């Protein structure tokens, strides 16, 4: 390799180290998606809609990952590391969602576009399904339970999130069961 090429590589490395040293370290990721995973969309768009977007679906591929959370054991998350929740007011057999209207501003349904399959990691594909929502969108289910994420969940799995909120909403395991806080 020529001296000029080595000098260029050294300059690029030094610049990268300088930039890295000036920025805050990001929080650790709960789990890395598989090497071939597509990049995740912005968290408010992942697998559904944001609080101000209405009920449109996202072009990002929804994901369900089994992740060790610490406080809740192994839980299901989306591709952005947001806890997946189920509601005791819903039904698993048959799959039915009671969270509509204003409820969906806090508890965001995990939506999937027609013909789109979610990316799964540690979640049995036989347990993943979908149901038709009243507004015509398709919501992912796990073991029959409709899946949601909380609008204020920033990911990271550093706490139990909104597990047990209102005695109705519970983080879900990769098998569709309620997570158990340790």
mmCIF file of C-alpha atoms in Angstrom:
data_model
loop_
_atom_site.group_PDB
_atom_site.id
_atom_site.type_symbol
_atom_site.label_atom_id
_atom_site.label_comp_id
_atom_site.label_asym_id
_atom_site.label_seq_id
_atom_site.Cartn_x
_atom_site.Cartn_y
_atom_site.Cartn_z
ATOM 1 C CA UNK A 1 0.000 0.000 0.000
ATOM 2 C CA UNK A 2 1.323 3.456 -0.820
ATOM 3 C CA UNK A 3 2.207 6.067 1.788
ATOM 4 C CA UNK A 4 -0.589 8.354 0.527
ATOM 5 C CA UNK A 5 -3.163 5.557 0.891
ATOM 6 C CA UNK A 6 -1.942 4.827 4.436
ATOM 7 C CA UNK A 7 -2.065 8.524 5.287
ATOM 8 C CA UNK A 8 -5.625 8.756 3.956
ATOM 9 C CA UNK A 9 -6.728 5.728 5.996
ATOM 10 C CA UNK A 10 -5.066 7.197 9.099
ATOM 11 C CA UNK A 11 -6.841 10.522 8.595
ATOM 12 C CA UNK A 12 -10.237 8.830 8.184
ATOM 13 C CA UNK A 13 -9.694 6.726 11.313
ATOM 14 C CA UNK A 14 -8.557 9.748 13.331
ATOM 15 C CA UNK A 15 -11.604 11.742 12.195
ATOM 16 C CA UNK A 16 -13.916 8.861 13.114
ATOM 17 C CA UNK A 17 -12.361 8.556 16.568
ATOM 18 C CA UNK A 18 -12.617 12.300 17.116
ATOM 19 C CA UNK A 19 -16.297 12.336 16.138
ATOM 20 C CA UNK A 20 -17.036 9.291 18.289
ATOM 21 C CA UNK A 21 -15.303 10.899 21.245
ATOM 22 C CA UNK A 22 -17.450 14.030 20.972
ATOM 23 C CA UNK A 23 -20.811 12.319 20.858
ATOM 24 C CA UNK A 24 -22.736 10.776 23.701
ATOM 25 C CA UNK A 25 -22.696 7.022 23.797
ATOM 26 C CA UNK A 26 -26.050 5.542 22.773
ATOM 27 C CA UNK A 27 -27.868 3.270 25.224
ATOM 28 C CA UNK A 28 -27.149 -0.418 24.710
ATOM 29 C CA UNK A 29 -29.469 -2.174 22.292
ATOM 30 C CA UNK A 30 -31.653 -4.893 23.832
ATOM 31 C CA UNK A 31 -30.825 -7.365 21.085
ATOM 32 C CA UNK A 32 -29.291 -7.167 17.667
ATOM 33 C CA UNK A 33 -31.495 -8.240 14.752
ATOM 34 C CA UNK A 34 -30.105 -10.888 12.424
ATOM 35 C CA UNK A 35 -27.303 -9.779 10.110
ATOM 36 C CA UNK A 36 -29.589 -9.667 7.071
ATOM 37 C CA UNK A 37 -32.328 -7.685 8.844
ATOM 38 C CA UNK A 38 -33.652 -4.595 7.103
ATOM 39 C CA UNK A 39 -33.116 -1.324 8.906
ATOM 40 C CA UNK A 40 -35.852 -0.382 11.319
ATOM 41 C CA UNK A 41 -38.095 2.593 10.730
ATOM 42 C CA UNK A 42 -38.378 5.405 13.227
ATOM 43 C CA UNK A 43 -39.852 3.994 16.461
ATOM 44 C CA UNK A 44 -43.209 5.765 16.130
ATOM 45 C CA UNK A 45 -43.685 4.147 12.735
ATOM 46 C CA UNK A 46 -42.453 0.651 13.540
ATOM 47 C CA UNK A 47 -45.221 -1.866 13.140
ATOM 48 C CA UNK A 48 -48.036 0.646 13.283
ATOM 49 C CA UNK A 49 -48.895 4.292 13.442
ATOM 50 C CA UNK A 50 -47.796 7.152 15.650
ATOM 51 C CA UNK A 51 -50.188 9.060 17.845
ATOM 52 C CA UNK A 52 -50.647 11.765 15.195
ATOM 53 C CA UNK A 53 -50.698 9.670 12.041
ATOM 54 C CA UNK A 54 -54.174 8.184 11.934
ATOM 55 C CA UNK A 55 -54.580 4.526 11.088
ATOM 56 C CA UNK A 56 -52.333 4.182 8.032
ATOM 57 C CA UNK A 57 -49.865 1.336 7.792
ATOM 58 C CA UNK A 58 -46.120 1.705 7.628
ATOM 59 C CA UNK A 59 -43.919 0.597 4.765
ATOM 60 C CA UNK A 60 -41.412 -0.799 7.291
ATOM 61 C CA UNK A 61 -41.478 -4.534 7.819
ATOM 62 C CA UNK A 62 -42.919 -5.235 11.282
ATOM 63 C CA UNK A 63 -40.782 -7.443 13.503
ATOM 64 C CA UNK A 64 -41.310 -9.633 16.557
ATOM 65 C CA UNK A 65 -38.188 -10.555 18.501
ATOM 66 C CA UNK A 66 -37.768 -12.655 21.656
ATOM 67 C CA UNK A 67 -35.507 -10.588 23.921
ATOM 68 C CA UNK A 68 -34.220 -11.033 27.493
ATOM 69 C CA UNK A 69 -35.399 -7.916 29.335
ATOM 70 C CA UNK A 70 -34.087 -8.393 32.850
ATOM 71 C CA UNK A 71 -37.094 -7.198 34.850
ATOM 72 C CA UNK A 72 -39.658 -9.237 32.872
ATOM 73 C CA UNK A 73 -37.618 -12.180 31.627
ATOM 74 C CA UNK A 74 -37.927 -13.053 27.945
ATOM 75 C CA UNK A 75 -40.436 -10.773 26.223
ATOM 76 C CA UNK A 76 -41.574 -9.978 22.698
ATOM 77 C CA UNK A 77 -40.448 -6.666 21.207
ATOM 78 C CA UNK A 78 -40.722 -4.981 17.845
ATOM 79 C CA UNK A 79 -37.679 -4.191 15.709
ATOM 80 C CA UNK A 80 -37.142 -0.938 17.631
ATOM 81 C CA UNK A 81 -36.898 -2.676 21.024
ATOM 82 C CA UNK A 82 -40.381 -1.582 22.145
ATOM 83 C CA UNK A 83 -42.257 -3.975 24.413
ATOM 84 C CA UNK A 84 -45.242 -5.720 22.864
ATOM 85 C CA UNK A 85 -48.402 -5.715 24.963
ATOM 86 C CA UNK A 86 -51.728 -7.522 25.105
ATOM 87 C CA UNK A 87 -54.944 -6.448 26.796
ATOM 88 C CA UNK A 88 -57.129 -8.581 29.059
ATOM 89 C CA UNK A 89 -60.133 -6.828 27.466
ATOM 90 C CA UNK A 90 -59.233 -8.434 24.107
ATOM 91 C CA UNK A 91 -59.844 -12.030 23.115
ATOM 92 C CA UNK A 92 -57.438 -14.662 21.790
ATOM 93 C CA UNK A 93 -60.042 -17.207 20.661
ATOM 94 C CA UNK A 94 -61.340 -15.799 18.457
ATOM 95 C CA UNK A 95 -58.842 -12.954 18.031
ATOM 96 C CA UNK A 96 -60.616 -9.681 18.757
ATOM 97 C CA UNK A 97 -59.462 -6.190 19.707
ATOM 98 C CA UNK A 98 -61.487 -3.883 21.938
ATOM 99 C CA UNK A 99 -58.936 -1.030 21.681
ATOM 100 C CA UNK A 100 -60.356 1.414 19.143
ATOM 101 C CA UNK A 101 -60.684 5.182 18.808
ATOM 102 C CA UNK A 102 -58.923 7.135 21.598
ATOM 103 C CA UNK A 103 -57.464 3.906 23.041
ATOM 104 C CA UNK A 104 -55.242 3.575 19.955
ATOM 105 C CA UNK A 105 -53.644 6.941 20.702
ATOM 106 C CA UNK A 106 -51.999 5.401 23.793
ATOM 107 C CA UNK A 107 -51.947 1.704 22.852
ATOM 108 C CA UNK A 108 -50.771 1.583 19.254
ATOM 109 C CA UNK A 109 -51.886 -1.534 17.359
ATOM 110 C CA UNK A 110 -49.013 -3.371 15.661
ATOM 111 C CA UNK A 111 -50.125 -3.248 12.038
ATOM 112 C CA UNK A 112 -48.991 -5.223 9.024
ATOM 113 C CA UNK A 113 -49.646 -4.426 5.373
ATOM 114 C CA UNK A 114 -51.544 -6.914 3.192
ATOM 115 C CA UNK A 115 -49.222 -9.650 1.945
ATOM 116 C CA UNK A 116 -46.436 -8.532 4.289
ATOM 117 C CA UNK A 117 -44.901 -11.054 6.678
ATOM 118 C CA UNK A 118 -43.273 -9.917 9.923
ATOM 119 C CA UNK A 119 -39.606 -10.592 10.577
ATOM 120 C CA UNK A 120 -39.379 -13.096 13.425
ATOM 121 C CA UNK A 121 -36.483 -13.872 15.742
ATOM 122 C CA UNK A 122 -37.134 -16.398 18.521
ATOM 123 C CA UNK A 123 -40.890 -16.276 17.911
ATOM 124 C CA UNK A 124 -42.667 -19.324 16.465
ATOM 125 C CA UNK A 125 -44.272 -18.392 13.129
ATOM 126 C CA UNK A 126 -47.151 -20.782 13.905
ATOM 127 C CA UNK A 127 -48.179 -18.468 16.798
ATOM 128 C CA UNK A 128 -48.222 -15.300 14.679
ATOM 129 C CA UNK A 129 -51.435 -14.269 12.966
ATOM 130 C CA UNK A 130 -53.462 -11.209 12.096
ATOM 131 C CA UNK A 131 -56.927 -9.842 12.578
ATOM 132 C CA UNK A 132 -58.944 -7.290 10.661
ATOM 133 C CA UNK A 133 -59.437 -4.074 12.630
ATOM 134 C CA UNK A 134 -62.693 -2.059 12.358
ATOM 135 C CA UNK A 135 -60.981 0.655 10.261
ATOM 136 C CA UNK A 136 -59.811 -1.955 7.719
ATOM 137 C CA UNK A 137 -56.177 -2.395 8.778
ATOM 138 C CA UNK A 138 -54.555 -5.696 9.710
ATOM 139 C CA UNK A 139 -53.177 -6.140 13.249
ATOM 140 C CA UNK A 140 -50.585 -8.725 14.257
ATOM 141 C CA UNK A 141 -51.560 -11.305 16.846
ATOM 142 C CA UNK A 142 -49.443 -13.641 18.968
ATOM 143 C CA UNK A 143 -51.112 -16.857 20.140
ATOM 144 C CA UNK A 144 -54.350 -15.134 19.109
ATOM 145 C CA UNK A 145 -53.769 -12.007 21.260
ATOM 146 C CA UNK A 146 -53.797 -8.681 19.369
ATOM 147 C CA UNK A 147 -50.454 -6.897 19.826
ATOM 148 C CA UNK A 148 -49.847 -3.263 20.795
ATOM 149 C CA UNK A 149 -47.033 -0.989 21.871
ATOM 150 C CA UNK A 150 -47.321 1.962 24.254
ATOM 151 C CA UNK A 151 -46.891 5.407 22.690
ATOM 152 C CA UNK A 152 -44.401 6.484 25.393
ATOM 153 C CA UNK A 153 -42.177 3.408 25.132
ATOM 154 C CA UNK A 154 -38.716 4.538 24.020
ATOM 155 C CA UNK A 155 -37.293 0.999 23.896
ATOM 156 C CA UNK A 156 -34.254 -0.206 25.759
ATOM 157 C CA UNK A 157 -36.039 -2.618 28.129
ATOM 158 C CA UNK A 158 -34.578 -0.952 31.209
ATOM 159 C CA UNK A 159 -37.840 -1.204 33.143
ATOM 160 C CA UNK A 160 -41.106 -3.104 33.105
ATOM 161 C CA UNK A 161 -42.573 -0.368 30.914
ATOM 162 C CA UNK A 162 -46.329 -0.203 31.293
ATOM 163 C CA UNK A 163 -46.689 -3.850 32.369
ATOM 164 C CA UNK A 164 -49.824 -4.235 34.484
ATOM 165 C CA UNK A 165 -51.161 -0.765 33.616
ATOM 166 C CA UNK A 166 -54.825 -0.392 34.594
ATOM 167 C CA UNK A 167 -54.740 -4.089 35.581
ATOM 168 C CA UNK A 168 -55.406 -4.749 31.893
ATOM 169 C CA UNK A 169 -52.255 -4.217 29.821
ATOM 170 C CA UNK A 170 -49.410 -6.720 30.051
ATOM 171 C CA UNK A 171 -46.094 -7.177 28.293
ATOM 172 C CA UNK A 172 -46.214 -10.368 26.299
ATOM 173 C CA UNK A 173 -43.786 -13.279 26.069
ATOM 174 C CA UNK A 174 -42.786 -14.821 22.706
ATOM 175 C CA UNK A 175 -45.485 -17.459 23.290
ATOM 176 C CA UNK A 176 -48.280 -14.902 23.820
ATOM 177 C CA UNK A 177 -48.434 -15.343 27.594
ATOM 178 C CA UNK A 178 -48.308 -12.449 30.046
ATOM 179 C CA UNK A 179 -44.757 -11.653 31.133
ATOM 180 C CA UNK A 180 -43.989 -12.192 34.790
ATOM 181 C CA UNK A 181 -42.162 -9.441 36.658
ATOM 182 C CA UNK A 182 -39.258 -10.786 38.694
#
